[in-house]
């Protein structure tokens, strides 16, 4: 196999895996706390919008180092908190319908994002400046031999901003895993989802914990959103292609557990990366005789795979208990 | 007074008009919020033209008969989708993949009308059947496999869109090179077109009449006691694990079947007529717009078919007028901001209705309930009769509890004080609270009956009655409450 093709596949897979894992972990946080957060798509889009604006602004100011990308990604994460906060407020405080509020917010921020892009607020042929784009040639470490990995580390440390998004995503993902499984806050999040009445009686403010978990999920989605546009710049006017809904499906398939969700993201990212490079593989049918045959690989096969996994998920997946129980304080000692 | 007596005696009180008006106001509030946000967005993107652009949202569609025709068509199709989506809203079941069922109904009807020369009513049945089959899948997944219907329906919807696009452009003899249609339905099979009648250049399609007729039929069907109880029971089943046995699974599947059938029917009526005049692409954001309008409308009206007529019309009118925004250098994608905000407002409209219906603050009053056993007995008596009209939850509301507490206090009044009736004491206490609130000297720490519909319907309440109470009476009533607080 041509090494450039392998490089393309590995880089596509790595970027997509990290992005999907981040958004899926965002879903893990919110689902395990008891909030069905369908506004993650909105968080991704708002994070991407704000991040792209800041990248272009830094470009105009001449601030084009590695730290510009770091700052933009962090700002995107903070911006991604807003849709999740609105969703949390509506659904937790005001008992709004969670799926409807989430879809509405995602749609509203989709309109906002597309308006920014189409209105030409972000000018130029690409919405991401060239110095911030992820270039696949940077993945020289995949070449066989020790020099490849050394070259990769060297390019990272030399201030080349294109790879830092990958590094940041790895760091944020590891932090999210640690927070969810190794901290008191993560334990509270899981407890609130499993037994909200028991949590309240234990002195945990269930609404506060759920809201905080939603904010964390919004941050993760915002980071993933801007990273998506840095890594896949051809998606300039295609929004985030419904990745958040795919991520929520991954959460369901993965059984709402962090490690299972990451494993599921790994498998699905591998398949998507593989089929996206179908034109390079002769053993795959090319569907050239079919009009719009490219949709089979870009949308059809990933969607069918996810749907089949969803169908099979009840075999190994455990639904969160909050879907069947409600917080019922009337039976608690506080009301007596 | 009369209604409180009825309440205590266990007779039903009809608050139907209040519920209707609160629904109307909840929808209006949603529209006002959405339009306000729309105006702010227009200000951000086109400050100098914001006012003109905003006014054009209300005037553009009415400026031409062609635009009015397209608006009416969009409203009719969206109404069918709203009916389909609204079936599950009451039971908290959301068929977000309605756009996929819409596309499947459309492609089946295009193929049937172009290649098999079927008339429009057969095409409508085929489209409805196709949507029904697709809608069945997430219903079964939800009912039997307990997989969340929101995600499964969206994923299935994407698959349906891709399948519909591939089927349309690869069916032999249907589409030629460059996407040109090889079949001219207008000449080869005009019976496939639904047709319209002309009123001074304004064309009203029969499909719109079908949609309005179906919504009226649905409304009548839902008013039938058994059907209404079923939809209410579906809502209760959703939040009550004990009721998930038995009929819940069947009800879920039936909901999705009906939803899918309506979506397929809408697709059939829409796409055949669209295919007759222009190129069709299912994988286009504009083809999802009718589904989004239907969702927003159903959420705002909580699935009410008659209400859907008006909200769908209003939303479709605004969406049609959004084409004028391009004249003011504003992107048409702003309509998705409007739709998104309307859907969000629709998701909270139940809370808004709650506030409007009850007229009380959402904050619970903190008080202690003494004489718990007697209070619980009174609560059960009060709640049993009020449940259907005011509350859909199984636990008593705090108004009911407040009234129950007061009644419990009254029943414990010493014999020498039993000269006055229970309702008389309630009336005097209400008068005291209301007047103290008016004068701003309300003591929030003391027990205070909130301003509930109960207090408002006390028709023989006389605000001057308080002035007729002597200080001893007021002190005694207050001291009883003070003892209760301890």
Tab-separated table of C-alpha atoms in Angstrom, chain A residues 36 38 86 90 93-105 107-112 114-116 118-119 121 244-246 248-249 252 256 289-296 299-300 303-304 306-307 310-314 319 323-326 328 330 335-336, chain B residues 41 45-46 92 94 96 137-138 141-142 145-156 158-159 162 165-166 169-170 238-239 241 244 279 281 283 285 292 295 299 329-334 336-341 343-348 350-351 362 369 372 395:
chain	number	residue	atom	x	y	z
A	36	UNK	CA	-30.439	13.455	27.666
A	38	UNK	CA	-29.269	16.384	22.363
A	86	UNK	CA	-29.422	26.577	28.219
A	90	UNK	CA	-34.651	24.307	30.512
A	93	UNK	CA	-34.986	23.672	36.286
A	94	UNK	CA	-38.082	24.106	34.125
A	95	UNK	CA	-38.747	20.442	33.354
A	96	UNK	CA	-38.823	20.994	29.603
A	97	UNK	CA	-38.869	18.118	27.197
A	98	UNK	CA	-35.195	17.188	26.912
A	99	UNK	CA	-35.123	15.751	23.395
A	100	UNK	CA	-37.156	18.616	21.980
A	101	UNK	CA	-35.088	21.289	23.698
A	102	UNK	CA	-31.885	19.633	22.544
A	103	UNK	CA	-32.978	19.347	18.920
A	104	UNK	CA	-34.236	22.938	18.965
A	105	UNK	CA	-30.965	24.271	20.319
A	107	UNK	CA	-31.059	23.608	15.002
A	108	UNK	CA	-30.813	27.186	16.223
A	109	UNK	CA	-27.033	27.040	16.492
A	110	UNK	CA	-26.834	25.328	13.134
A	111	UNK	CA	-28.647	28.313	11.656
A	112	UNK	CA	-26.267	30.642	13.487
A	114	UNK	CA	-24.413	28.622	8.604
A	115	UNK	CA	-25.382	32.283	8.692
A	116	UNK	CA	-21.867	33.191	9.796
A	118	UNK	CA	-22.663	32.076	4.247
A	119	UNK	CA	-22.722	35.728	5.254
A	121	UNK	CA	-18.110	36.934	8.048
A	244	UNK	CA	-23.102	14.674	17.855
A	245	UNK	CA	-26.088	12.464	17.046
A	246	UNK	CA	-23.675	9.758	15.974
A	248	UNK	CA	-25.064	9.822	21.250
A	249	UNK	CA	-25.754	6.632	19.344
A	252	UNK	CA	-26.152	4.033	23.744
A	256	UNK	CA	-23.157	4.519	28.861
A	289	UNK	CA	-22.185	3.392	-12.379
A	290	UNK	CA	-24.544	4.508	-9.618
A	291	UNK	CA	-25.570	8.146	-9.540
A	292	UNK	CA	-24.590	9.680	-6.203
A	293	UNK	CA	-22.857	6.407	-5.328
A	294	UNK	CA	-20.428	8.274	-3.094
A	295	UNK	CA	-23.241	8.700	-0.552
A	296	UNK	CA	-23.153	4.954	0.018
A	299	UNK	CA	-23.427	8.379	4.750
A	300	UNK	CA	-24.996	5.025	4.001
A	303	UNK	CA	-25.414	4.954	9.310
A	304	UNK	CA	-26.318	1.330	8.646
A	306	UNK	CA	-24.563	2.395	13.697
A	307	UNK	CA	-28.171	1.307	13.285
A	310	UNK	CA	-28.068	0.069	18.048
A	311	UNK	CA	-30.338	-2.886	17.351
A	312	UNK	CA	-27.868	-5.264	18.954
A	313	UNK	CA	-26.973	-2.966	21.852
A	314	UNK	CA	-29.559	-4.321	24.315
A	319	UNK	CA	-29.749	1.427	30.265
A	323	UNK	CA	-34.811	6.512	32.439
A	324	UNK	CA	-37.175	4.533	34.626
A	325	UNK	CA	-37.080	6.426	37.896
A	326	UNK	CA	-37.800	9.995	38.793
A	328	UNK	CA	-39.434	11.743	44.164
A	330	UNK	CA	-42.376	13.364	48.535
A	335	UNK	CA	-40.902	16.448	53.673
A	336	UNK	CA	-41.866	14.903	57.005
B	41	UNK	CA	-30.111	38.307	14.949
B	45	UNK	CA	-26.061	40.877	10.766
B	46	UNK	CA	-27.640	43.853	9.084
B	92	UNK	CA	-43.306	12.033	25.396
B	94	UNK	CA	-40.555	11.875	19.702
B	96	UNK	CA	-37.530	12.947	15.052
B	137	UNK	CA	-39.060	0.231	13.234
B	138	UNK	CA	-38.163	2.848	15.893
B	141	UNK	CA	-37.067	-0.652	19.059
B	142	UNK	CA	-38.508	1.603	21.727
B	145	UNK	CA	-35.745	-3.236	23.007
B	146	UNK	CA	-36.081	-0.010	25.033
B	147	UNK	CA	-33.758	1.858	22.702
B	148	UNK	CA	-34.237	5.599	22.804
B	149	UNK	CA	-36.528	6.570	19.947
B	150	UNK	CA	-34.949	9.976	19.340
B	151	UNK	CA	-31.578	8.656	18.248
B	152	UNK	CA	-32.826	5.544	16.478
B	153	UNK	CA	-35.350	7.510	14.452
B	154	UNK	CA	-32.750	10.106	13.448
B	155	UNK	CA	-30.255	7.443	12.322
B	156	UNK	CA	-33.001	5.606	10.437
B	158	UNK	CA	-30.604	9.482	7.490
B	159	UNK	CA	-30.596	5.975	6.037
B	162	UNK	CA	-29.784	8.222	1.334
B	165	UNK	CA	-31.956	9.704	-3.161
B	166	UNK	CA	-30.280	6.621	-4.603
B	169	UNK	CA	-31.751	8.771	-9.362
B	170	UNK	CA	-31.060	5.143	-10.204
B	238	UNK	CA	-44.251	7.267	30.360
B	239	UNK	CA	-43.545	8.461	33.893
B	241	UNK	CA	-43.087	2.373	35.670
B	244	UNK	CA	-45.590	0.054	31.658
B	279	UNK	CA	-35.807	18.524	-9.779
B	281	UNK	CA	-33.148	16.143	-4.083
B	283	UNK	CA	-30.470	15.086	0.599
B	285	UNK	CA	-31.667	20.858	3.839
B	292	UNK	CA	-38.965	20.914	11.155
B	295	UNK	CA	-42.088	19.386	14.807
B	299	UNK	CA	-44.456	20.880	20.261
B	329	UNK	CA	-28.080	40.888	2.672
B	330	UNK	CA	-29.154	38.400	5.322
B	331	UNK	CA	-28.723	34.692	4.802
B	332	UNK	CA	-31.827	32.497	4.472
B	333	UNK	CA	-30.319	30.172	7.078
B	334	UNK	CA	-31.692	32.564	9.662
B	336	UNK	CA	-33.303	27.708	11.129
B	337	UNK	CA	-32.589	29.961	14.053
B	338	UNK	CA	-36.281	30.818	14.094
B	339	UNK	CA	-37.314	27.168	13.844
B	340	UNK	CA	-34.856	26.105	16.502
B	341	UNK	CA	-36.066	28.723	18.952
B	343	UNK	CA	-38.922	24.135	18.982
B	344	UNK	CA	-37.207	25.112	22.223
B	345	UNK	CA	-40.153	27.311	23.188
B	346	UNK	CA	-42.428	24.413	22.343
B	347	UNK	CA	-40.515	22.163	24.686
B	348	UNK	CA	-41.185	24.483	27.609
B	350	UNK	CA	-46.036	22.888	29.160
B	351	UNK	CA	-44.295	24.806	31.904
B	362	UNK	CA	-42.963	28.143	40.763
B	369	UNK	CA	-47.728	20.043	57.928
B	372	UNK	CA	-50.438	14.659	59.030
B	395	UNK	CA	-48.839	13.550	43.842
